[in-house]
CSV table of C-alpha atoms in Angstrom, one decimal:
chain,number,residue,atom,x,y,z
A,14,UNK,CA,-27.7,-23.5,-1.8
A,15,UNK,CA,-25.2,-21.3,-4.2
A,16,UNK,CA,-21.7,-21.9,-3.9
A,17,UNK,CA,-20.8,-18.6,-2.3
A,18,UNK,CA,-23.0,-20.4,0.9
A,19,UNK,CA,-21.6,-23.6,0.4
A,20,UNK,CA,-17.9,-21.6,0.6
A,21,UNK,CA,-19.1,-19.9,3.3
A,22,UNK,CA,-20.4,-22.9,5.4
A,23,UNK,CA,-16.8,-24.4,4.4
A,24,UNK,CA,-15.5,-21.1,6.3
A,25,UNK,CA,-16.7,-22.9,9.6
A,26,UNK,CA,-15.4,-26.0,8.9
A,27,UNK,CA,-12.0,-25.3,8.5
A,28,UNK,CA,-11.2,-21.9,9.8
A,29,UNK,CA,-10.6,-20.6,13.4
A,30,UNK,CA,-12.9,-19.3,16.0
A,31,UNK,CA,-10.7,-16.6,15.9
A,32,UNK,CA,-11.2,-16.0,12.1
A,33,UNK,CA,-12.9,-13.1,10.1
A,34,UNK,CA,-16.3,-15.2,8.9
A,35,UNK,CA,-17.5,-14.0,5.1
A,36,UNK,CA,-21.1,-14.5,6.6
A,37,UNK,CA,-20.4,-12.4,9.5
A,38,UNK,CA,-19.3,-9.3,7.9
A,39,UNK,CA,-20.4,-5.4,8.6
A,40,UNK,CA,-21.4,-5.1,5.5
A,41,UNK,CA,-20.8,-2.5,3.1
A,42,UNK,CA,-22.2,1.5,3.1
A,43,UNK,CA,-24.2,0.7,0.1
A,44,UNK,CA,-26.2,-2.7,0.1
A,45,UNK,CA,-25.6,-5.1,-3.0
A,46,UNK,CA,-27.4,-8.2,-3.9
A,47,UNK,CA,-24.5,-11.1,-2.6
A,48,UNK,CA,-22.9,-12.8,-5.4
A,49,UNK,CA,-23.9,-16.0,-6.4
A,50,UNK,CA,-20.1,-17.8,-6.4
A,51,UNK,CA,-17.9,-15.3,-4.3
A,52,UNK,CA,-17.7,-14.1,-0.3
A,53,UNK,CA,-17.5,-10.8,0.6
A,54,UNK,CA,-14.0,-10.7,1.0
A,55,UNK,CA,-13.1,-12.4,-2.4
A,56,UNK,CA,-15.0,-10.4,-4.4
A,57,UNK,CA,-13.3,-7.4,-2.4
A,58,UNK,CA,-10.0,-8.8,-3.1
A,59,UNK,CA,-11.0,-8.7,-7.0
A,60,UNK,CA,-12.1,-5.3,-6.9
A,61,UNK,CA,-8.8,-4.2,-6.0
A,62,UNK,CA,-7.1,-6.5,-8.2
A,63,UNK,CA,-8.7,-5.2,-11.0
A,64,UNK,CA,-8.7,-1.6,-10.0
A,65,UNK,CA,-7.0,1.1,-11.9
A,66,UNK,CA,-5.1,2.3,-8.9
A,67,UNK,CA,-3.6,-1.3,-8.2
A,68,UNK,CA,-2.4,-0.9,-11.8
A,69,UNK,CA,-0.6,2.3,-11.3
A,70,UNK,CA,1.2,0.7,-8.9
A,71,UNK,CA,3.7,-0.8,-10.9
A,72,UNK,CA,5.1,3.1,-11.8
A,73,UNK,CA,5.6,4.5,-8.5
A,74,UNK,CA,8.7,4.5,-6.0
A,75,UNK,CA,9.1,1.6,-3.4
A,76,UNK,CA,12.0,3.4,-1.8
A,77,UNK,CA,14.5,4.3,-4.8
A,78,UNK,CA,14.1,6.7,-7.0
A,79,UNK,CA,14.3,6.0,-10.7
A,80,UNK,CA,17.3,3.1,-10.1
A,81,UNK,CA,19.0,2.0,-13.0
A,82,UNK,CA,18.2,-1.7,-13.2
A,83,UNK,CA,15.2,-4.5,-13.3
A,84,UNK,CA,15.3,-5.7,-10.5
A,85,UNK,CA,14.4,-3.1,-7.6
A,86,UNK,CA,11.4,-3.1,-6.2
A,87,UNK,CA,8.6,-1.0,-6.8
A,88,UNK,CA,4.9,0.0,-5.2
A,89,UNK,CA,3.6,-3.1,-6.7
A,90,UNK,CA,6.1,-5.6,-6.1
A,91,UNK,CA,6.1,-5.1,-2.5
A,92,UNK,CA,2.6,-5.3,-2.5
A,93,UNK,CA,2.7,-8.5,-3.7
A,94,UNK,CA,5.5,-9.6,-0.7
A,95,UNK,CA,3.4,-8.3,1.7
A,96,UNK,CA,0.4,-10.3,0.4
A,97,UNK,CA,2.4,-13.8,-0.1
A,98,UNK,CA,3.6,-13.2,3.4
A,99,UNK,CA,0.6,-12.8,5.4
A,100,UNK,CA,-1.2,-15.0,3.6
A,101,UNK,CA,1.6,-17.7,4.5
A,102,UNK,CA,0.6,-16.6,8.1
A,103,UNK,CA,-3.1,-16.1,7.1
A,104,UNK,CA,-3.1,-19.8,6.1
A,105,UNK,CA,-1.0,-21.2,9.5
A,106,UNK,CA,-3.3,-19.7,11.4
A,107,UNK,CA,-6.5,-20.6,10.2
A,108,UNK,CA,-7.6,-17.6,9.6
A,109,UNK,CA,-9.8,-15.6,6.7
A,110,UNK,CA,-7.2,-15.7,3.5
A,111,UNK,CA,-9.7,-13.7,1.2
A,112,UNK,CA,-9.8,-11.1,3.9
A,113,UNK,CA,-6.0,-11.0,4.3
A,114,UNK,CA,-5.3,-10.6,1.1
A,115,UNK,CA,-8.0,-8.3,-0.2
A,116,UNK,CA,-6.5,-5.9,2.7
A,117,UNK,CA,-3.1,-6.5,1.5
A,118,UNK,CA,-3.5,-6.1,-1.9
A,119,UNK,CA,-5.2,-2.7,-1.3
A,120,UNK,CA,-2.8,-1.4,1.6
A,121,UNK,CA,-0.9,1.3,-0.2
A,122,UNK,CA,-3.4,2.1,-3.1
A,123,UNK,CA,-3.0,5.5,-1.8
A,124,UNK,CA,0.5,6.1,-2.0
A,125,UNK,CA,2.0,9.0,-3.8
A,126,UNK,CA,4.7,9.3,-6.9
A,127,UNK,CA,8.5,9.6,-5.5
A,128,UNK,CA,7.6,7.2,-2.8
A,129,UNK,CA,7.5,8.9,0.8
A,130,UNK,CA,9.1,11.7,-0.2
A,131,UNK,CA,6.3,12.5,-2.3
A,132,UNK,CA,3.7,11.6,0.7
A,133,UNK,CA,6.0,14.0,3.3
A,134,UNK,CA,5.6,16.8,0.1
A,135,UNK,CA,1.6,16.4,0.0
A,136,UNK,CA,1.5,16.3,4.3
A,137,UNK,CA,3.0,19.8,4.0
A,138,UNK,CA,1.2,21.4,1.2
A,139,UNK,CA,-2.4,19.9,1.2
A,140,UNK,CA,-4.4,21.4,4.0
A,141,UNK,CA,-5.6,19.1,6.5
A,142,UNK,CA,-2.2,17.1,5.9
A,143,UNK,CA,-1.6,13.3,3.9
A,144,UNK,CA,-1.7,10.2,5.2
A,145,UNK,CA,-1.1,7.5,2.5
A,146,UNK,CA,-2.9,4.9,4.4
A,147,UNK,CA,-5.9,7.7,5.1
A,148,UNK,CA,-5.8,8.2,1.2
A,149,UNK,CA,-5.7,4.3,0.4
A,150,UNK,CA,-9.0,4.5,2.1
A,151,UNK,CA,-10.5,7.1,0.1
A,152,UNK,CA,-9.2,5.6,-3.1
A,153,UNK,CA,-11.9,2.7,-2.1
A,154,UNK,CA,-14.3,4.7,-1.0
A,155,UNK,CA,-14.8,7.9,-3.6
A,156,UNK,CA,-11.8,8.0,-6.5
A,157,UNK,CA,-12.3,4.8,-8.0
A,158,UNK,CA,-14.7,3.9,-11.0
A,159,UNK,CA,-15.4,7.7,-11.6
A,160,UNK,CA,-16.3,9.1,-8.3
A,161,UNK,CA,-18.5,5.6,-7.2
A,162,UNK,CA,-15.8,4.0,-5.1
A,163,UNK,CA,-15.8,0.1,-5.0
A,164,UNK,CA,-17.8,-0.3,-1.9
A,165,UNK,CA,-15.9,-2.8,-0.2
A,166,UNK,CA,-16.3,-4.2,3.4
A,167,UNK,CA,-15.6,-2.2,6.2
A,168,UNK,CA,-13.1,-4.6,7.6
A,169,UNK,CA,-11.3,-4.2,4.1
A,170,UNK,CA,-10.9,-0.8,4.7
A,171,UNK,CA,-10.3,-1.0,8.3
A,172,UNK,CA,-7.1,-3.1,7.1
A,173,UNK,CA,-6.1,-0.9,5.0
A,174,UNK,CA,-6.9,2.6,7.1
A,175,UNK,CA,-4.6,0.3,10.3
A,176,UNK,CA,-1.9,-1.0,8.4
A,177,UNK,CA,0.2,1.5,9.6
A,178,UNK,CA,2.7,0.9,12.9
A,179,UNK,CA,0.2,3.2,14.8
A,180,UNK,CA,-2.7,1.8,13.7
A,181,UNK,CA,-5.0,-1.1,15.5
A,182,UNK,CA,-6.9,-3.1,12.8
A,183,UNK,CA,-10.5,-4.5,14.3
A,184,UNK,CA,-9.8,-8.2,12.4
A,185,UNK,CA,-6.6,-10.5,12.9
A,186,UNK,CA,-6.4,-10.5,9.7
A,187,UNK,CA,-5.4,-6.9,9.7
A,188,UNK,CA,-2.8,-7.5,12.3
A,189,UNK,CA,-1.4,-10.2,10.0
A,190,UNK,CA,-1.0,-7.8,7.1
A,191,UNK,CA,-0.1,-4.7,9.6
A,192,UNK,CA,3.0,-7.1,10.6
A,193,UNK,CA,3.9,-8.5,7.2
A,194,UNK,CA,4.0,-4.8,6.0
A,195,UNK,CA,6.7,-4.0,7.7
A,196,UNK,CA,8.5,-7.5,7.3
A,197,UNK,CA,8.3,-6.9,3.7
A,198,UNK,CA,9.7,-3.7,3.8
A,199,UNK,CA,12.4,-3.8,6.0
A,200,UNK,CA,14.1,-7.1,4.4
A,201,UNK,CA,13.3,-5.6,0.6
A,202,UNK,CA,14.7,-2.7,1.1
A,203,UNK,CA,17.7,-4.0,2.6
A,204,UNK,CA,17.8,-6.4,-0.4
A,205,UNK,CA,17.6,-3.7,-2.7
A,206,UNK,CA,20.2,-1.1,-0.6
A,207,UNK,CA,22.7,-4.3,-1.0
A,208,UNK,CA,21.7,-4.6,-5.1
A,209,UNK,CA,22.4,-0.4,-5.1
A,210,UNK,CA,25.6,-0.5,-2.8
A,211,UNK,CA,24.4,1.9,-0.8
A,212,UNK,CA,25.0,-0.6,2.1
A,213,UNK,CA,26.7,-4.1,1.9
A,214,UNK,CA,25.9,-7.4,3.8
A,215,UNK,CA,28.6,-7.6,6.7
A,216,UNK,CA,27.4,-3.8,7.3
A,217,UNK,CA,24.0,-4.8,9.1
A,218,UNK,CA,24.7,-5.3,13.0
A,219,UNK,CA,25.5,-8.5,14.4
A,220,UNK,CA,23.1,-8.6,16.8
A,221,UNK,CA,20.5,-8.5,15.0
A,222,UNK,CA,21.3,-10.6,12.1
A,223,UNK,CA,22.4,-13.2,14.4
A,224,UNK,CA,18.6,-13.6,15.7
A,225,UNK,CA,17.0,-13.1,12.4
A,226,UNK,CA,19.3,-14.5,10.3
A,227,UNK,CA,22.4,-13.6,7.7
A,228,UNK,CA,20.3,-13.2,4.4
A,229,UNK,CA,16.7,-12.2,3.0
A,230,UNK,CA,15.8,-15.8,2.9
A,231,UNK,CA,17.0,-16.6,6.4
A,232,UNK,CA,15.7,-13.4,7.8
A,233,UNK,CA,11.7,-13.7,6.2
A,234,UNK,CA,12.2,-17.2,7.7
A,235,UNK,CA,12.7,-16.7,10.9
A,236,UNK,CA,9.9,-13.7,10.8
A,237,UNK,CA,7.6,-15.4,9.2
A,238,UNK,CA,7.9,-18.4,11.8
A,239,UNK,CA,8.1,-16.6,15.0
A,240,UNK,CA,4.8,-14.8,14.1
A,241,UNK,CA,3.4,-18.1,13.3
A,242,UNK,CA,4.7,-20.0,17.1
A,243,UNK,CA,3.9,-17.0,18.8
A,244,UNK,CA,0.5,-15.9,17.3
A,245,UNK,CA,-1.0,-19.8,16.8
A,246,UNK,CA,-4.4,-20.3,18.8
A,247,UNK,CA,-4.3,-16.9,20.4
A,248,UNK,CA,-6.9,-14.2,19.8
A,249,UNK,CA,-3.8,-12.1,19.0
A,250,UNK,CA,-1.0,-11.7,16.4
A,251,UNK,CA,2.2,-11.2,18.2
A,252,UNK,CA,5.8,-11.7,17.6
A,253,UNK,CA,8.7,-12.9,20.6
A,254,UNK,CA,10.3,-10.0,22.4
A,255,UNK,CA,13.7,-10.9,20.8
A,256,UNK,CA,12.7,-10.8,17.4
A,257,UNK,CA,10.5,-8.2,17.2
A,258,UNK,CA,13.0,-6.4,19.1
A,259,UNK,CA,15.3,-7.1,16.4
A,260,UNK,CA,13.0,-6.4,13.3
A,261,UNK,CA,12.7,-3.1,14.9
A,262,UNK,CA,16.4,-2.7,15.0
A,263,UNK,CA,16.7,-3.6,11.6
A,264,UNK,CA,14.3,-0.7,11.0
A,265,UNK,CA,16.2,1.5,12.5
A,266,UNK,CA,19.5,0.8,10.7
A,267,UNK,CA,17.5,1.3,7.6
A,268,UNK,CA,16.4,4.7,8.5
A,269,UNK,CA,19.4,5.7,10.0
A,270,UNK,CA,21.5,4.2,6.7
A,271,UNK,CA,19.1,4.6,3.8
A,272,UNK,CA,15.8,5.9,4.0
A,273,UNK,CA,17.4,8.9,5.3
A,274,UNK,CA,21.1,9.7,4.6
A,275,UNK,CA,22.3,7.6,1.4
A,276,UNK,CA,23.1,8.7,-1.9
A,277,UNK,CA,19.9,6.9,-3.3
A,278,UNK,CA,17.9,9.6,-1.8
A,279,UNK,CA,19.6,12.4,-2.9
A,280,UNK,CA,17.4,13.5,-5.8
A,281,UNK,CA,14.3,13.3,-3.4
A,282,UNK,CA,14.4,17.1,-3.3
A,283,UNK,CA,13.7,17.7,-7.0
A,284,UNK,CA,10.9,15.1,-6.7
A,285,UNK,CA,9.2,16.5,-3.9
A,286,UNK,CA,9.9,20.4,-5.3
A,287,UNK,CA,8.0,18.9,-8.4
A,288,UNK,CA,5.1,17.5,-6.5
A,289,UNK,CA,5.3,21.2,-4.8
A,290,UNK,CA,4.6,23.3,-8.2
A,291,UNK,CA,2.5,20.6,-9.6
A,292,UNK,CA,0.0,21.3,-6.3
A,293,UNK,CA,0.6,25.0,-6.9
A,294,UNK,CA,-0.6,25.4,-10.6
A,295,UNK,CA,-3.3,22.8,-10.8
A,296,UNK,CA,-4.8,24.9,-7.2
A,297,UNK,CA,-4.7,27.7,-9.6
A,298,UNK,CA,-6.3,26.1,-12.7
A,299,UNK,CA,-9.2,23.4,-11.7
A,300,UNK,CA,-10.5,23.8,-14.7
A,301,UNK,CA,-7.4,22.0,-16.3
A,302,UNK,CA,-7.8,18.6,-14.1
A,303,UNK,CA,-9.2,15.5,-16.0
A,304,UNK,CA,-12.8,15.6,-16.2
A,305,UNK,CA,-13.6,13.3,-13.8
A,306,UNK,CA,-12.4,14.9,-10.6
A,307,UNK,CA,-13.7,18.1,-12.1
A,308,UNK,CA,-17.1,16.6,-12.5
A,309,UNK,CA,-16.4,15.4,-8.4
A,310,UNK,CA,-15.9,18.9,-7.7
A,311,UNK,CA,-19.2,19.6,-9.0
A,312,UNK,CA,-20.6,17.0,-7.2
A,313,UNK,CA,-19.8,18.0,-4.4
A,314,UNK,CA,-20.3,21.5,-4.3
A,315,UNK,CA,-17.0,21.7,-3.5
A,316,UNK,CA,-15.3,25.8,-2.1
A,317,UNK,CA,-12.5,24.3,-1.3
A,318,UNK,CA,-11.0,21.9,-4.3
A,319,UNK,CA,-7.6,21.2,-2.5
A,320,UNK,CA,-8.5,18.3,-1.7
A,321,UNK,CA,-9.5,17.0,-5.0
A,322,UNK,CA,-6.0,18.4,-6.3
A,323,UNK,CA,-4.2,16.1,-3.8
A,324,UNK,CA,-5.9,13.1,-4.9
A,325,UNK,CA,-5.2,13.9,-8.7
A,326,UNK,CA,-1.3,14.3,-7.5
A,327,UNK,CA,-1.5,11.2,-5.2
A,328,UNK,CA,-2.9,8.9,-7.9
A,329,UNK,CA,0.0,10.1,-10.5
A,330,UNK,CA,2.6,7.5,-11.6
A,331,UNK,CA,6.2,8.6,-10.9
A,332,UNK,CA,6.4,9.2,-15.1
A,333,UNK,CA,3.2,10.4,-15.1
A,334,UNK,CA,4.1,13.4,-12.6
A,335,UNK,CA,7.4,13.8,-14.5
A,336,UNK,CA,5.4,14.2,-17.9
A,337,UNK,CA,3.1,16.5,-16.5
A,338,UNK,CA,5.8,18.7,-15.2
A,339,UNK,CA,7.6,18.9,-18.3
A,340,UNK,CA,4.3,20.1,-20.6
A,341,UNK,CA,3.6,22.7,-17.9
A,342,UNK,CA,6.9,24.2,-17.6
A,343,UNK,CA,9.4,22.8,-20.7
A,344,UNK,CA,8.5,24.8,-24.0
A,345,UNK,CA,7.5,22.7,-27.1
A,346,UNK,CA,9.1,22.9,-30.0
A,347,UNK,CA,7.1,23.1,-33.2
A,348,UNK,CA,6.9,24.2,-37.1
A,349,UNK,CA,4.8,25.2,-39.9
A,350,UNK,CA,5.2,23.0,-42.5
């Protein structure tokens, strides 16, 4: 017996009926011999991890653009909340950590430069529309490793296509990391709106911090907890009516006071006019993407290479975008020596 059995076998010792079993898995599109040491979902989970996309993460907008200081989140860090979150949950619950992780770690692999104003830019402009979590999917499937994908699980990519409010993963797992997405979110970026003063502490309304609690700490607590109580040998993951009721308020605040309206997103506009003429010229001039989504073009048989222009876009890094827009519109200077 290998140890990837033996850790599957393990699976039914320890986990919940309820639970995503390793053994039990759809499968992937493309069969692979099973590794010798890891279950599916692991060796999922370190695909992403060692993806180039989960890399770029660390250069694109959480929620603020460009801040001035070390501390503010970014695509990556949240990433990592929203994985040490559910897998708290993941862990309480009994169910499938590899799986809850491998979908959190991949959840927004998708997402675009300038945060969501760059992803309301590319839902405009790219035909057919953009859905980050739709595009985290295809990262998986087709852009990564040169046009191969990484072939992961279809529960994987069921997390990560549901981990959207509107969505309905097929797992619990999903609905774990669905749940701690938005946790993560909300409190972080009220963190972070505090750290910017765009909003300050005694500003949040009373009745919601008086069920959730008075700072981050208290507030993930209480979350984090409640799912736990409420979710705990149910073929569900639910919160109470009062504090989801409240997380949702909290939401709301944030949308009304930040995501929308504040100062901090006040240079969205040039970000997302940018994304706008960087669509425009490389629509114009295929030829000039990097080889390898040219060569997917040709693949393909591609008419229409939109598509492919969105994904090269999507997958820049908030610099990366800014760099590219500079050599394709600022002129050089230069000199004969």
């Amino acid at each position: 017996m290998t140890i990837r059995e033996k850790l599957e076998k393990r699976e039914y010792d320890i986990l919940s009926s309820h639970a995503a079993f390793s053994d039990k898995s759809q499968g992937r599109d493309v069969w692979e011999e099973p590794c010798d040491l890891r279950p599916v979902y692991q060796r999922d989970r370190d695909r992403i991890l060692h993806s180039k996309s989960f890399r770029r993460l660390k250069g694109k907008t959480q929620v603020f653009l460009a801040p001035e200081g070390d501390h503010y989140r970014n695509r990556l860090t949240h990433t990592l909340e929203v994985s040490q979150n559910a897998r708290t949950v993941a862990k309480a619950l009994r169910l499938n950590e590899d799986l809850t992780e491998a979908i959190a770690l991949g959840h927004d692999l998708g997402h675009t430069p300038f945060g969501h104003a760059g992803e309301r830019e590319l839902n405009q402009i790219c035909p057919g529309g953009f859905r980050h979590q739709e595009q985290s999917v295809r990262v998986v499937e087709r852009l990564e490793k040169d046009g191969r994908g990484l072939n992961l699980t279809k529960e994987v990519r069921d997390g990560i296509r549901n981990h959207s409010t509107s969505g309905s993963p097929m797992t619990l797992e999903g609905k774990v990391v669905r749940l701690c997405d938005k946790i993560a979110y909300v409190n972080s970026d009220i963190d972070d709106a505090i750290r910017g003063r765009v909003i300050k502490e005694e500003e949040i309304p009373k009745e919601y911090t008086r069920i959730l609690g008075n700072t981050l700490r208290e507030r993930l607590n209480t979350l984090i907890h409640d799912i736990i109580s409420q979710s705990m040998d149910k073929g569900d993951i639910i919160m109470s009516g009062e504090v989801s009721e409240a997380l949702m308020g909290l939401r709301s605040f944030m949308f009304e006071r930040v995501y929308v309206n504040s100062i901090a997103k006040s240079e969205e506009g040039k970000a997302q006019y940018m994304i706008g003429q960087l669509y425009d010229y490389y629509s114009k001039h295929i030829e000039e993407l990097p080889a390898e989504y040219v060569k997917m073009i040709e693949d393909d048989n591609e008419q229409d290479s939109t598509r492919t222009v969105c994904d090269f876009i999507a997958g820049m890094t908030d610099r990366y975008a800014v760099m590219t827009y500079e050599s394709l519109t600022i002129p050089r200077t230069w000199s004969v020596l």
